[in-house]
Coordinates of C-alpha atoms and ligand atoms in Angstrom, one line a residue:
M1 CA -29.6 8.7 -27.6
A2 CA -27.8 5.7 -26.1
S3 CA -25.4 6.6 -23.3
P4 CA -21.8 6.6 -24.7
I5 CA -20.3 4.9 -21.5
A6 CA -22.9 2.0 -21.7
S7 CA -22.5 1.8 -25.4
Y8 CA -18.7 1.4 -25.1
Y9 CA -18.9 -1.4 -22.6
S10 CA -21.4 -3.2 -24.7
G11 CA -19.9 -6.3 -26.0
K12 CA -16.6 -5.9 -24.3
N13 CA -14.8 -8.5 -22.2
V14 CA -13.8 -6.9 -19.0
L15 CA -11.0 -8.2 -16.5
I16 CA -11.4 -7.2 -12.8
T17 CA -9.1 -8.0 -9.9
G18 CA -10.2 -7.6 -6.3
A19 CA -13.7 -8.3 -7.3
T20 CA -14.6 -9.9 -4.1
G21 CA -13.4 -6.7 -2.2
F22 CA -15.5 -3.8 -1.2
M23 CA -14.8 -1.7 -4.3
G24 CA -14.6 -4.4 -6.6
K25 CA -18.1 -5.8 -5.8
V26 CA -19.6 -2.2 -6.4
L27 CA -17.8 -2.2 -9.6
V28 CA -19.2 -5.5 -10.8
E29 CA -22.6 -4.6 -9.8
K30 CA -22.5 -1.2 -11.6
L31 CA -21.2 -2.6 -14.6
L32 CA -23.9 -5.3 -15.0
R33 CA -26.7 -2.8 -14.0
S34 CA -25.7 0.2 -16.0
C35 CA -23.9 -1.5 -19.0
P36 CA -26.3 -4.4 -19.4
N37 CA -24.8 -5.4 -22.7
V38 CA -21.3 -5.9 -21.4
R39 CA -20.2 -9.5 -22.7
S40 CA -18.2 -10.9 -19.8
L41 CA -16.7 -9.9 -16.6
Y42 CA -13.5 -12.2 -15.9
V43 CA -12.8 -12.0 -12.2
L44 CA -9.5 -13.1 -10.6
V45 CA -10.4 -14.9 -7.3
R46 CA -8.5 -17.1 -5.0
P47 CA -9.9 -19.8 -2.8
K48 CA -10.2 -18.6 0.7
A49 CA -11.2 -19.8 4.2
G50 CA -12.2 -23.3 3.0
Q51 CA -14.3 -22.1 0.2
S52 CA -13.5 -22.7 -3.5
M53 CA -13.2 -19.7 -5.8
Q54 CA -16.8 -20.9 -7.4
E55 CA -18.4 -20.9 -4.0
R56 CA -17.0 -17.4 -3.2
V57 CA -18.4 -15.8 -6.3
K58 CA -21.7 -17.5 -5.8
D59 CA -21.8 -16.2 -2.3
M60 CA -20.9 -12.8 -3.6
M61 CA -23.7 -12.6 -6.1
K62 CA -26.3 -13.5 -3.5
C63 CA -25.3 -10.5 -1.5
K64 CA -28.0 -7.7 -1.1
L65 CA -25.9 -5.4 -3.1
F66 CA -26.9 -7.3 -6.3
D67 CA -30.7 -7.1 -5.6
R68 CA -31.3 -4.5 -8.3
V69 CA -29.3 -6.4 -10.8
R70 CA -31.0 -9.6 -10.1
E71 CA -34.4 -8.0 -10.4
D72 CA -33.3 -6.7 -13.8
D73 CA -31.8 -9.8 -15.0
P74 CA -32.0 -13.0 -12.8
D75 CA -29.3 -14.7 -15.1
F76 CA -26.9 -11.9 -14.6
Y77 CA -24.4 -14.4 -13.1
Q78 CA -23.7 -16.1 -16.3
K79 CA -21.7 -13.0 -17.4
I80 CA -19.3 -13.5 -14.5
V81 CA -16.3 -15.7 -15.4
P82 CA -14.2 -16.7 -12.2
I83 CA -10.6 -17.3 -13.0
S84 CA -8.5 -18.8 -10.3
S85 CA -5.6 -16.7 -9.3
E86 CA -3.4 -16.0 -6.3
L87 CA -1.8 -12.6 -6.9
T88 CA 1.2 -13.1 -4.8
Q89 CA 2.4 -16.3 -6.8
P90 CA 4.5 -16.3 -10.0
G91 CA 2.5 -15.5 -13.1
L92 CA -0.4 -14.7 -10.7
A93 CA -1.0 -18.5 -10.5
I94 CA -3.3 -18.3 -13.6
S95 CA -3.4 -21.6 -15.5
P96 CA -1.7 -21.4 -19.0
Q97 CA -5.1 -21.9 -20.6
D98 CA -6.7 -19.2 -18.7
A99 CA -3.9 -16.9 -19.4
Q100 CA -4.3 -17.6 -23.1
K101 CA -8.0 -17.0 -23.0
L102 CA -7.6 -13.7 -21.2
A103 CA -4.9 -12.5 -23.4
S104 CA -7.0 -13.2 -26.5
C105 CA -10.4 -11.5 -25.3
I106 CA -9.9 -8.9 -22.7
N107 CA -10.7 -5.3 -23.7
V108 CA -10.6 -3.4 -20.4
V109 CA -8.8 -4.0 -17.2
F110 CA -9.7 -2.8 -13.8
H111 CA -7.0 -3.4 -11.2
C112 CA -8.6 -3.1 -7.7
A113 CA -6.7 -6.0 -5.7
A114 CA -4.4 -4.8 -3.1
T115 CA -3.7 -5.3 0.5
I116 CA -5.0 -2.2 2.3
R117 CA -3.8 -3.2 5.7
F118 CA -1.8 -0.5 7.5
D119 CA 0.3 -3.0 9.4
E120 CA 1.1 -5.4 6.6
P121 CA 4.8 -6.5 6.6
L122 CA 6.7 -4.5 3.9
K123 CA 7.6 -7.9 2.0
H124 CA 4.0 -8.8 1.5
A125 CA 2.7 -5.4 0.7
L126 CA 5.3 -5.2 -1.9
Q127 CA 4.4 -8.6 -3.3
L128 CA 0.9 -7.8 -3.8
N129 CA 0.7 -4.1 -4.4
V130 CA 3.8 -3.8 -6.5
I131 CA 5.1 -7.2 -7.9
A132 CA 1.4 -8.4 -8.7
T133 CA 0.8 -5.1 -10.5
Q134 CA 3.7 -5.5 -12.5
Q135 CA 2.6 -9.1 -13.3
L136 CA -0.9 -7.9 -14.3
L137 CA 0.8 -5.5 -16.6
T138 CA 2.9 -8.3 -18.2
L139 CA -0.4 -10.2 -18.8
A140 CA -2.0 -6.9 -20.1
L141 CA 1.0 -6.5 -22.7
Q142 CA 0.1 -9.8 -24.1
M143 CA -3.7 -8.6 -24.8
P144 CA -3.9 -7.4 -28.4
N145 CA -7.4 -6.1 -27.8
L146 CA -6.7 -4.2 -24.7
E147 CA -8.1 -0.7 -24.9
A148 CA -7.8 0.6 -21.4
F149 CA -6.0 -0.4 -18.1
I150 CA -7.5 1.3 -15.0
H151 CA -5.2 1.2 -11.8
V152 CA -6.9 1.9 -8.6
S153 CA -4.3 3.7 -6.4
T154 CA -5.1 5.8 -3.4
A155 CA -5.0 9.6 -2.7
Y156 CA -2.7 9.1 0.2
A157 CA 0.1 7.4 -1.9
N158 CA 1.9 10.6 -1.7
C159 CA 0.7 11.8 1.7
N160 CA 4.2 12.8 2.5
R161 CA 3.1 16.0 0.4
R162 CA 0.6 18.6 1.3
Q163 CA -0.4 19.6 -2.1
I164 CA -1.2 16.6 -4.4
D165 CA -1.5 17.2 -8.0
E166 CA -2.6 14.7 -10.6
V167 CA 0.8 13.6 -11.5
I168 CA 2.8 10.7 -10.9
Y169 CA 5.5 11.7 -8.5
P170 CA 9.2 10.3 -8.6
P171 CA 9.0 7.0 -6.4
P172 CA 10.7 7.0 -3.0
V173 CA 13.1 4.3 -4.4
E174 CA 13.3 2.5 -7.7
P175 CA 10.8 -0.4 -7.4
K176 CA 13.0 -2.9 -9.1
K177 CA 15.9 -2.1 -6.9
L178 CA 13.7 -2.6 -3.8
I179 CA 12.3 -5.8 -5.3
D180 CA 15.8 -7.1 -5.8
S181 CA 17.2 -6.3 -2.4
L182 CA 14.3 -7.4 -0.4
E183 CA 14.3 -10.7 -2.1
W184 CA 17.4 -12.1 -0.3
M185 CA 16.7 -10.5 3.1
D186 CA 15.3 -12.3 6.1
D187 CA 11.9 -11.0 7.3
S188 CA 13.3 -9.8 10.5
I189 CA 15.8 -7.7 8.7
V190 CA 13.2 -6.3 6.3
R191 CA 11.1 -5.4 9.6
D192 CA 14.0 -3.5 11.1
I193 CA 14.7 -1.4 8.2
T194 CA 11.1 -0.8 7.2
P195 CA 10.9 2.6 9.1
R196 CA 13.9 3.9 7.3
L197 CA 12.5 2.7 3.9
I198 CA 9.0 4.1 4.3
G199 CA 10.7 7.5 5.7
D200 CA 7.9 10.2 5.9
R201 CA 5.0 8.0 4.9
P202 CA 3.0 6.4 7.8
N203 CA 2.8 2.8 6.6
T204 CA 3.9 0.2 4.1
Y205 CA 0.5 0.5 2.5
T206 CA 1.0 4.4 1.3
Y207 CA 4.6 3.4 0.4
T208 CA 3.8 0.4 -1.8
K209 CA 0.9 2.1 -3.5
A210 CA 3.3 5.0 -4.4
L211 CA 5.7 2.4 -5.8
A212 CA 2.8 0.7 -7.7
E213 CA 2.0 4.0 -9.4
C214 CA 5.6 4.2 -10.8
V215 CA 5.4 0.5 -12.1
V216 CA 2.1 1.4 -13.9
Q217 CA 3.7 4.5 -15.4
Q218 CA 6.6 2.6 -16.7
A219 CA 4.0 0.6 -18.9
S220 CA 2.1 3.8 -20.1
S221 CA 4.0 3.9 -23.4
K222 CA 2.7 0.6 -24.5
I223 CA -0.8 0.5 -22.9
N224 CA -3.6 3.1 -22.4
I225 CA -3.6 3.8 -18.7
G226 CA -5.6 5.7 -16.1
I227 CA -5.0 5.9 -12.5
I228 CA -7.8 6.4 -10.0
R229 CA -6.7 7.8 -6.6
P230 CA -9.7 7.9 -4.2
S231 CA -9.4 9.3 -0.8
I232 CA -11.2 7.6 2.2
V233 CA -13.8 5.5 0.6
G234 CA -17.0 5.2 2.5
A235 CA -20.5 3.8 2.2
S236 CA -22.5 4.4 -1.0
W237 CA -24.2 7.6 -1.5
Q238 CA -27.1 6.7 -3.9
E239 CA -26.2 3.4 -5.8
P240 CA -27.3 0.8 -5.8
F241 CA -29.0 2.2 -2.6
P242 CA -27.9 4.5 0.0
G243 CA -25.5 3.6 2.8
W244 CA -24.2 0.2 1.5
I245 CA -21.0 -0.7 3.2
D246 CA -19.7 -4.2 4.2
N247 CA -16.5 -3.7 6.3
F248 CA -14.7 -2.1 9.1
N249 CA -12.1 -0.5 7.2
G250 CA -11.3 3.3 7.6
P251 CA -13.9 5.4 9.3
S252 CA -16.6 2.5 9.3
G253 CA -15.0 0.7 12.2
V254 CA -14.6 3.9 14.1
F255 CA -18.4 4.8 13.5
I256 CA -19.3 1.4 14.7
A257 CA -17.1 1.5 17.7
A258 CA -18.5 5.0 18.7
G259 CA -22.1 3.8 18.0
K260 CA -21.6 0.7 20.5
G261 CA -20.4 3.2 23.1
I262 CA -16.9 1.5 23.2
L263 CA -15.0 4.4 21.4
R264 CA -15.2 7.5 23.6
T265 CA -12.2 9.6 22.5
M266 CA -10.0 9.6 19.6
R267 CA -7.4 12.1 18.3
A268 CA -8.6 13.9 15.2
N269 CA -8.7 17.6 14.3
N270 CA -12.0 19.0 14.6
D271 CA -11.4 21.5 11.9
A272 CA -9.5 19.4 9.3
V273 CA -11.3 18.3 6.1
A274 CA -12.6 14.6 6.3
D275 CA -11.9 13.6 2.8
L276 CA -14.4 10.8 2.7
I277 CA -15.7 9.8 -0.8
P278 CA -18.7 7.4 -1.4
V279 CA -17.9 4.2 -3.0
D280 CA -20.5 4.7 -5.8
V281 CA -18.9 8.0 -6.8
V282 CA -15.4 6.2 -7.0
I283 CA -16.8 3.5 -9.3
N284 CA -18.7 5.9 -11.5
L285 CA -15.6 7.8 -12.1
T286 CA -13.6 4.7 -12.6
L287 CA -15.9 3.4 -15.3
A288 CA -16.1 6.8 -16.8
A289 CA -12.2 6.8 -16.9
G290 CA -12.2 3.5 -18.5
W291 CA -14.4 4.6 -21.3
Y292 CA -12.2 7.9 -21.8
T293 CA -9.0 6.2 -21.7
A294 CA -10.2 3.6 -24.3
V295 CA -11.9 6.0 -26.5
Q296 CA -9.7 9.1 -26.2
K297 CA -6.3 7.4 -25.7
P298 CA -4.5 10.1 -23.9
K299 CA -0.8 10.3 -24.7
T300 CA 0.1 10.0 -21.2
A301 CA -1.4 8.0 -18.2
L302 CA -4.0 10.3 -16.6
V303 CA -4.2 10.5 -12.9
Y304 CA -7.8 11.3 -11.2
N305 CA -7.6 12.5 -7.6
C306 CA -11.1 11.2 -6.6
T307 CA -11.5 13.5 -3.5
T308 CA -14.3 15.8 -1.9
G309 CA -12.1 18.3 0.2
G310 CA -11.6 20.7 -2.6
I311 CA -15.1 20.6 -4.0
N312 CA -17.5 20.2 -1.1
P313 CA -15.5 20.1 2.2
F314 CA -16.8 18.7 5.5
H315 CA -14.7 18.3 8.7
W316 CA -14.0 15.6 11.3
G317 CA -15.9 17.8 14.0
E318 CA -18.9 17.8 11.7
I319 CA -18.7 14.1 11.1
E320 CA -18.5 13.4 14.9
H321 CA -21.5 15.5 15.5
H322 CA -23.6 13.7 12.8
V323 CA -22.4 10.2 13.8
M324 CA -23.2 10.9 17.4
S325 CA -26.6 12.2 16.6
T326 CA -27.5 9.3 14.1
F327 CA -26.6 6.6 16.7
K328 CA -28.6 8.3 19.5
R329 CA -31.7 8.4 17.1
N330 CA -30.9 4.8 15.7
P331 CA -29.1 3.0 18.6
L332 CA -27.0 -0.2 17.7
E333 CA -28.0 -3.2 19.6
Q334 CA -26.3 -4.3 22.9
A335 CA -24.2 -1.2 23.2
F336 CA -21.4 -1.2 25.8
R337 CA -22.2 2.3 26.8
R338 CA -24.3 5.2 25.8
P339 CA -22.8 6.5 22.6
N340 CA -20.8 9.7 23.4
A341 CA -17.4 9.8 21.6
N342 CA -15.4 13.1 21.3
I343 CA -12.3 13.8 19.2
T344 CA -9.7 16.1 20.2
S345 CA -6.3 17.2 18.6
N346 CA -4.6 17.3 22.2
Y347 CA -2.5 14.3 22.9
L348 CA -2.8 14.7 26.7
I349 CA -6.5 15.3 26.8
N350 CA -7.0 12.2 24.7
Q351 CA -4.8 10.0 27.1
Y352 CA -6.8 11.3 30.1
W353 CA -10.1 10.2 28.3
I354 CA -8.5 6.8 27.3
L355 CA -7.8 6.4 30.9
V356 CA -11.0 7.5 32.4
S357 CA -13.4 6.5 29.6
H358 CA -11.8 3.4 28.1
K359 CA -9.5 1.6 30.4
F360 CA -11.4 2.2 33.8
P361 CA -14.8 0.9 32.4
A362 CA -12.9 -1.9 30.7
L363 CA -11.4 -2.8 34.1
I364 CA -14.7 -2.6 36.0
Y365 CA -16.5 -4.6 33.4
D366 CA -13.7 -7.3 33.3
L367 CA -13.9 -7.5 37.1
F368 CA -17.6 -8.0 36.9
L369 CA -17.1 -10.8 34.2
R370 CA -14.4 -12.6 36.3
L371 CA -16.7 -12.4 39.4
S372 CA -19.7 -13.8 37.4
G373 CA -17.4 -16.8 36.3
Q374 CA -16.9 -15.5 32.7
K375 CA -13.8 -14.8 30.7
P376 CA -12.6 -11.2 30.9
Q377 CA -12.6 -9.5 27.3
M378 CA -13.1 -5.9 27.5
M379 CA -9.5 -4.9 28.0
R380 CA -8.5 -7.1 25.0
I381 CA -11.0 -5.3 22.9
F382 CA -9.9 -1.9 23.9
N383 CA -6.3 -2.8 23.2
R384 CA -7.3 -3.9 19.7
L385 CA -9.3 -0.8 19.3
H386 CA -6.4 1.4 20.4
K387 CA -4.1 -0.4 17.8
A388 CA -6.5 0.3 15.0
I389 CA -7.3 4.0 15.9
G390 CA -3.6 4.7 16.5
L391 CA -3.0 3.7 12.8
L392 CA -5.8 5.9 11.6
E393 CA -4.9 9.0 13.5
Y394 CA -2.4 10.2 11.0
F395 CA -5.1 10.7 8.6
S396 CA -7.7 12.3 10.9
S397 CA -5.1 14.8 12.4
Q398 CA -3.9 16.5 9.3
E399 CA -5.3 17.6 5.9
W400 CA -4.2 17.6 2.3
E401 CA -5.0 19.5 -0.8
W402 CA -5.8 17.5 -4.0
N403 CA -5.9 19.1 -7.4
S404 CA -8.7 17.5 -9.3
E405 CA -8.5 19.1 -12.7
N406 CA -8.8 15.7 -14.6
V407 CA -12.0 14.8 -12.7
T408 CA -13.6 18.2 -13.8
M409 CA -12.3 17.6 -17.3
L410 CA -13.7 14.1 -17.4
M411 CA -17.0 15.5 -15.9
G412 CA -17.1 17.9 -18.8
Q413 CA -16.7 15.0 -21.4
L414 CA -19.8 13.2 -20.3
S415 CA -23.1 13.3 -22.0
P416 CA -26.0 14.6 -20.0
E417 CA -27.3 11.1 -19.6
D418 CA -23.9 9.8 -18.6
R419 CA -23.7 12.6 -16.1
K420 CA -26.7 11.2 -14.4
N421 CA -26.1 7.5 -14.9
F422 CA -22.3 7.6 -13.9
N423 CA -22.8 10.6 -11.6
F424 CA -19.4 11.5 -9.7
D425 CA -20.3 15.4 -9.0
V426 CA -19.8 15.6 -5.3
R427 CA -21.0 19.1 -5.3
Q428 CA -24.6 17.7 -5.0
L429 CA -23.6 15.5 -2.0
N430 CA -25.6 16.5 1.3
W431 CA -23.2 15.5 4.1
P432 CA -25.5 15.3 7.0
E433 CA -27.9 13.0 5.0
Y434 CA -25.0 11.0 3.6
I435 CA -23.6 10.3 7.2
E436 CA -26.8 9.4 8.5
N437 CA -27.3 6.8 5.8
Y438 CA -23.6 5.7 6.3
C439 CA -24.2 5.0 10.1
I440 CA -27.4 3.3 9.4
G441 CA -25.7 1.2 6.6
T442 CA -23.2 0.0 9.1
K443 CA -26.0 -1.2 11.4
K444 CA -28.0 -2.9 8.8
Y445 CA -25.2 -4.3 6.5
V446 CA -22.0 -4.6 8.6
L447 CA -23.7 -5.8 11.8
N448 CA -26.8 -7.2 10.3
E449 CA -28.9 -5.6 12.8
D450 CA -32.8 -5.1 12.0
M451 CA -34.2 -1.7 12.1
S452 CA -37.2 -3.1 13.8
D453 CA -35.0 -3.6 17.0
I454 CA -34.4 -0.1 17.6
P455 CA -37.1 0.2 20.4
A456 CA -35.4 -2.6 22.2
A457 CA -32.0 -0.9 21.7
R458 CA -33.4 2.3 23.0
Q459 CA -34.4 0.4 26.1
H460 CA -31.1 -1.0 26.5
L461 CA -29.6 2.6 26.5
R462 CA -32.0 3.7 29.1
K463 CA -30.9 0.8 31.3
L464 CA -27.2 1.7 30.8
R465 CA -28.3 5.3 31.8
N466 CA -29.8 3.9 35.1
I467 CA -26.8 1.8 35.7
R468 CA -24.4 4.9 35.2
Y469 CA -26.7 7.0 37.7
T470 CA -26.6 4.0 40.3
F471 CA -22.9 3.7 39.8
N472 CA -22.3 7.3 40.2
T473 CA -24.3 7.6 43.5
V474 CA -22.5 4.5 44.9
L475 CA -19.3 6.1 44.0
L476 CA -20.2 9.4 45.8
V477 CA -21.3 7.7 48.9
F478 CA -18.1 5.7 49.0
I479 CA -15.9 8.7 48.6
W480 CA -18.1 10.4 51.2
R481 CA -17.6 7.3 53.7
V482 CA -13.9 7.1 53.1
F483 CA -12.7 10.7 52.9
I484 CA -15.3 13.1 54.1
A485 CA -16.7 11.2 57.1
R486 CA -13.1 10.8 58.3
S487 CA -11.6 14.4 58.1
Q488 CA -13.1 17.4 59.9
M489 CA -11.7 19.8 57.3
A490 CA -13.3 17.7 54.4
R491 CA -16.6 17.7 56.5
N492 CA -16.5 21.4 56.9
I493 CA -15.9 21.8 53.1
W494 CA -18.7 19.4 52.2
Y495 CA -21.1 21.2 54.6
F496 CA -20.2 24.5 53.1
V497 CA -20.7 23.3 49.5
V498 CA -24.1 21.7 50.5
S499 CA -25.3 24.8 52.4
L500 CA -24.3 26.9 49.4
C501 CA -26.2 24.9 47.0
F502 CA -29.2 25.0 49.5
K503 CA -29.1 28.7 49.6
F504 CA -28.9 29.1 45.9
L505 CA -32.1 26.8 45.6
S506 CA -34.0 28.6 48.2
Y507 CA -33.0 31.9 46.4
F508 CA -34.2 30.7 42.9
R509 CA -37.3 29.3 44.5
A510 CA -38.1 32.7 46.2
S511 CA -37.4 34.7 43.2
S512 CA -39.5 32.5 40.8
T513 CA -42.5 32.8 43.5
L514 CA -42.1 36.5 43.3
T515 CA -42.0 36.8 39.5
N516 CA -45.2 34.5 39.4
Ligands
3VV601 C1 -17.3 9.6 16.2 C2 -16.4 9.3 15.2 C3 -15.6 10.6 14.7 C4 -14.7 10.3 13.5 C5 -13.4 10.3 13.8 C6 -12.3 10.1 12.8 C7 -12.2 8.8 12.2 C8 -11.1 8.6 11.3 C9 -11.1 7.4 10.6 C10 -10.3 7.1 9.6 C11 -9.5 8.1 8.8 C12 -8.4 7.4 8.1 C13 -8.5 6.5 7.0 C14 -7.4 6.6 6.1 C15 -7.7 5.9 4.7 C16 -6.7 5.7 3.6 C17 -7.4 5.3 2.6 C18 -6.8 4.2 1.8 O1 -6.3 4.3 1.0 S1 -7.2 2.4 2.1 C19 -8.3 2.0 3.2 C20 -8.0 2.1 4.6 N1 -7.5 0.8 5.0 C21 -7.9 0.4 6.2 O2 -8.7 1.2 6.8 C22 -7.4 -0.6 6.9 C23 -7.1 -0.5 8.3 N2 -7.2 -1.8 9.1 C24 -5.9 -2.5 9.3 O3 -5.0 -2.2 9.0 C25 -6.2 -3.6 10.2 O4 -7.4 -4.1 10.1 C26 -5.9 -3.3 11.7 C27 -4.4 -3.3 11.9 C28 -6.6 -2.2 12.1 C29 -6.4 -4.5 12.7 O5 -5.6 -5.7 12.5 P1 -6.0 -6.9 13.3 O6 -5.0 -8.0 12.7 O7 -5.9 -6.6 14.6 O8 -7.4 -7.4 12.9 P2 -8.1 -7.7 11.6 O9 -7.6 -9.0 11.3 O10 -7.9 -6.8 10.6 O11 -9.7 -7.9 12.1 C30 -10.0 -8.7 13.1 C31 -11.6 -8.5 13.3 O12 -11.9 -7.2 13.7 C32 -12.7 -6.5 12.8 N3 -12.1 -5.1 12.7 C33 -11.2 -4.8 11.9 N4 -10.9 -3.5 12.1 C34 -11.8 -3.0 12.9 C35 -12.2 -1.7 13.6 N5 -11.5 -0.6 13.1 N6 -13.1 -1.7 14.5 C36 -13.9 -2.9 14.7 N7 -13.5 -4.0 14.3 C37 -12.6 -4.2 13.4 C38 -12.6 -7.3 11.5 O13 -13.6 -7.2 10.6 C39 -12.3 -8.6 12.1 O14 -13.4 -9.4 12.3 P3 -13.7 -10.9 12.1 O15 -12.5 -11.6 13.0 O16 -13.4 -11.1 10.6 O17 -14.9 -11.4 12.5
NDP602 N1 -11.1 1.4 1.0 C1 -10.5 2.4 0.9 O1 -10.8 3.3 1.6 C2 -9.7 2.8 -0.2 C3 -9.3 1.8 -1.2 N2 -8.4 2.2 -2.1 C4 -8.0 1.2 -3.2 O2 -9.1 0.6 -3.8 C5 -8.6 -0.8 -3.9 C6 -9.8 -1.7 -3.4 O3 -9.9 -1.5 -2.1 P1 -11.0 -2.2 -1.3 O4 -12.0 -2.8 -2.0 O5 -11.3 -1.2 -0.1 O6 -10.1 -3.6 -0.5 P2 -10.5 -4.8 -0.1 O7 -9.6 -5.2 1.0 O8 -11.9 -4.8 0.3 O9 -10.5 -5.7 -1.4 C7 -9.2 -6.1 -1.7 C8 -9.4 -7.3 -2.8 O10 -8.0 -7.6 -3.3 C9 -8.0 -9.1 -3.3 N3 -6.7 -9.8 -2.9 C10 -6.1 -9.5 -1.9 N4 -5.0 -10.3 -2.0 C11 -5.1 -11.1 -2.9 C12 -4.3 -12.1 -3.3 N5 -3.2 -12.6 -2.7 N6 -4.7 -12.8 -4.4 C13 -5.8 -12.4 -5.1 N7 -6.6 -11.5 -4.7 C14 -6.2 -10.7 -3.6 C15 -9.1 -9.5 -2.2 O11 -9.5 -10.8 -2.5 P3 -9.9 -11.7 -1.2 O12 -11.4 -11.5 -1.2 O13 -9.6 -13.1 -1.7 O14 -9.3 -11.4 0.1 C16 -10.1 -8.5 -2.5 O15 -10.9 -8.8 -3.5 C17 -7.2 -1.0 -3.5 O16 -6.4 -0.9 -4.5 C18 -7.1 0.2 -2.5 O17 -5.6 0.5 -2.4 C19 -7.9 3.4 -2.4 C20 -8.4 4.4 -1.4 C21 -9.3 4.1 -0.3

């Protein structure tokens, strides 16, 4: 029996925004691999960093992620149709011809594009996450053959709540009112009022994603809509191969910084659930939701909380343990120090370790660089790291409860074959194995390091250990020279401690000789 999901996408024209992004790429790959009869994938792309839209798509298809698709069908790229589009421009800067073409042929839309930066100025976040969504919906309304519009939101759109159900909550402000009022405001005024506007949300990202859900809901009487809310999206679990990841976002940057021995301390709650979700799980659910929305046409927009915490929980403390253990066995190249990161929820303890384990070594290293005629850089790196982890701590210090009834319902609707081909059952996820593959994935695919260099990386860590021993010895001798040798009382204490140690040693040696 043919898989209902693959049969549904057969012959369909699909429009994808954000196809050059992390999740978009995995979506394109999975559609091409598991729904080989899909007709065309229209991807909205902008030129960037001196590369034309065509060059970017070409480069993307050369990526290792597409190896399996390439093997199955070397001409797979013919199905991808790049459409020039800048989402922040009026009409998404799509040419009238392209707009007409899209309007006449598209059957399913997946809207993945967004700015996911936590420090995005409100105006820009609003422009991309809300206004562009609105414009895409306007385009979708002109598509007579449209069967489903899937909007990718985030599980943290409503992170000001502890318990989050699969419903669209009333927006913090009517999106249209905010758009109208920000339009005439100067950037500096917007910056000043941003904290008041976002209220109890931590950043403009979660705030604008909540507004986008509201905008999507407003169109749900005219279009079949589904909303996917993934939590913290991590490397792939199984598909197209374990551990695929290509960016520093969310936990990936933290894992890399810890693996390089740069990050030694971070504020996170050891016992809080770390709601990571593998990217392939999110994409499988997204494709299944597209199928269900088109075929069943639910009366209201269904929301899918794509999370792991309520089903197969894992905690930040456990993540720390497995990340450290993986990087000790599979070290990254040219580490700054031996990997040894600890998380703590205590502010003061964290500040202490920042001083001792981040700022002090950075200072020493920069001094060394200066003395050897090079440009100091470590303090700058640490300042950037502190900014980045400061933005993430909100999410690693608390926990949320997401209801996922619609996800369970959808799983129940899948045929046994689809349950295998579009697997989003996270009960089967083995966390230690997943975290190990994730860390190795950051090494191989983000840092482009070769696994055959691991012996050299281990050798480098041994060298760092010897440097540390030497440094500690020199420090001890220095302290002895400066303090102990100059004060009679310090000397007495010092001799007392040394003789105590000596007595203990002789005692243990004597007792072990007796027992033998
Ligand atoms: C032992 C470990 C224990 C574990 C402990 C707990 C870990 C907890 C971790 C996390 C949990 C929370 C996660 C919440 C998730 C919510 C879910 C979602 O819905 S959305 C997705 C989330 N979105 C983001 O993750 C965007 C965050 N990033 C930003 O906002 C910006 O990148 C920012 C402010 C952090 C930095 O901005 P700039 O302007 O200083 O830098 P720029 O332009 O982005 O990057 C410059 C260079 O640095 C690299 N970079 C960026 N982030 C990095 C990082 N974290 N570490 C290292 N390098 C990084 C980039 O690749 C780039 O490299 P080149 O210049 O292109 O070569
Ligand atoms: N990553 C995560 O942990 C999570 C992500 N999400 C959601 O998933 C979706 C995808 O996220 P992810 O793949 O990680 O994000 P990425 O940052 O990797 O990708 C964003 C995509 O949007 C495109 N884009 C951004 N600005 C514009 C613009 N002005 N015009 C045209 N295209 C633009 C980017 O194109 P370009 O390559 O040209 O920059 C890119 O393709 C987002 O909606 C996000 O909110 C939800 C939960 C967690």
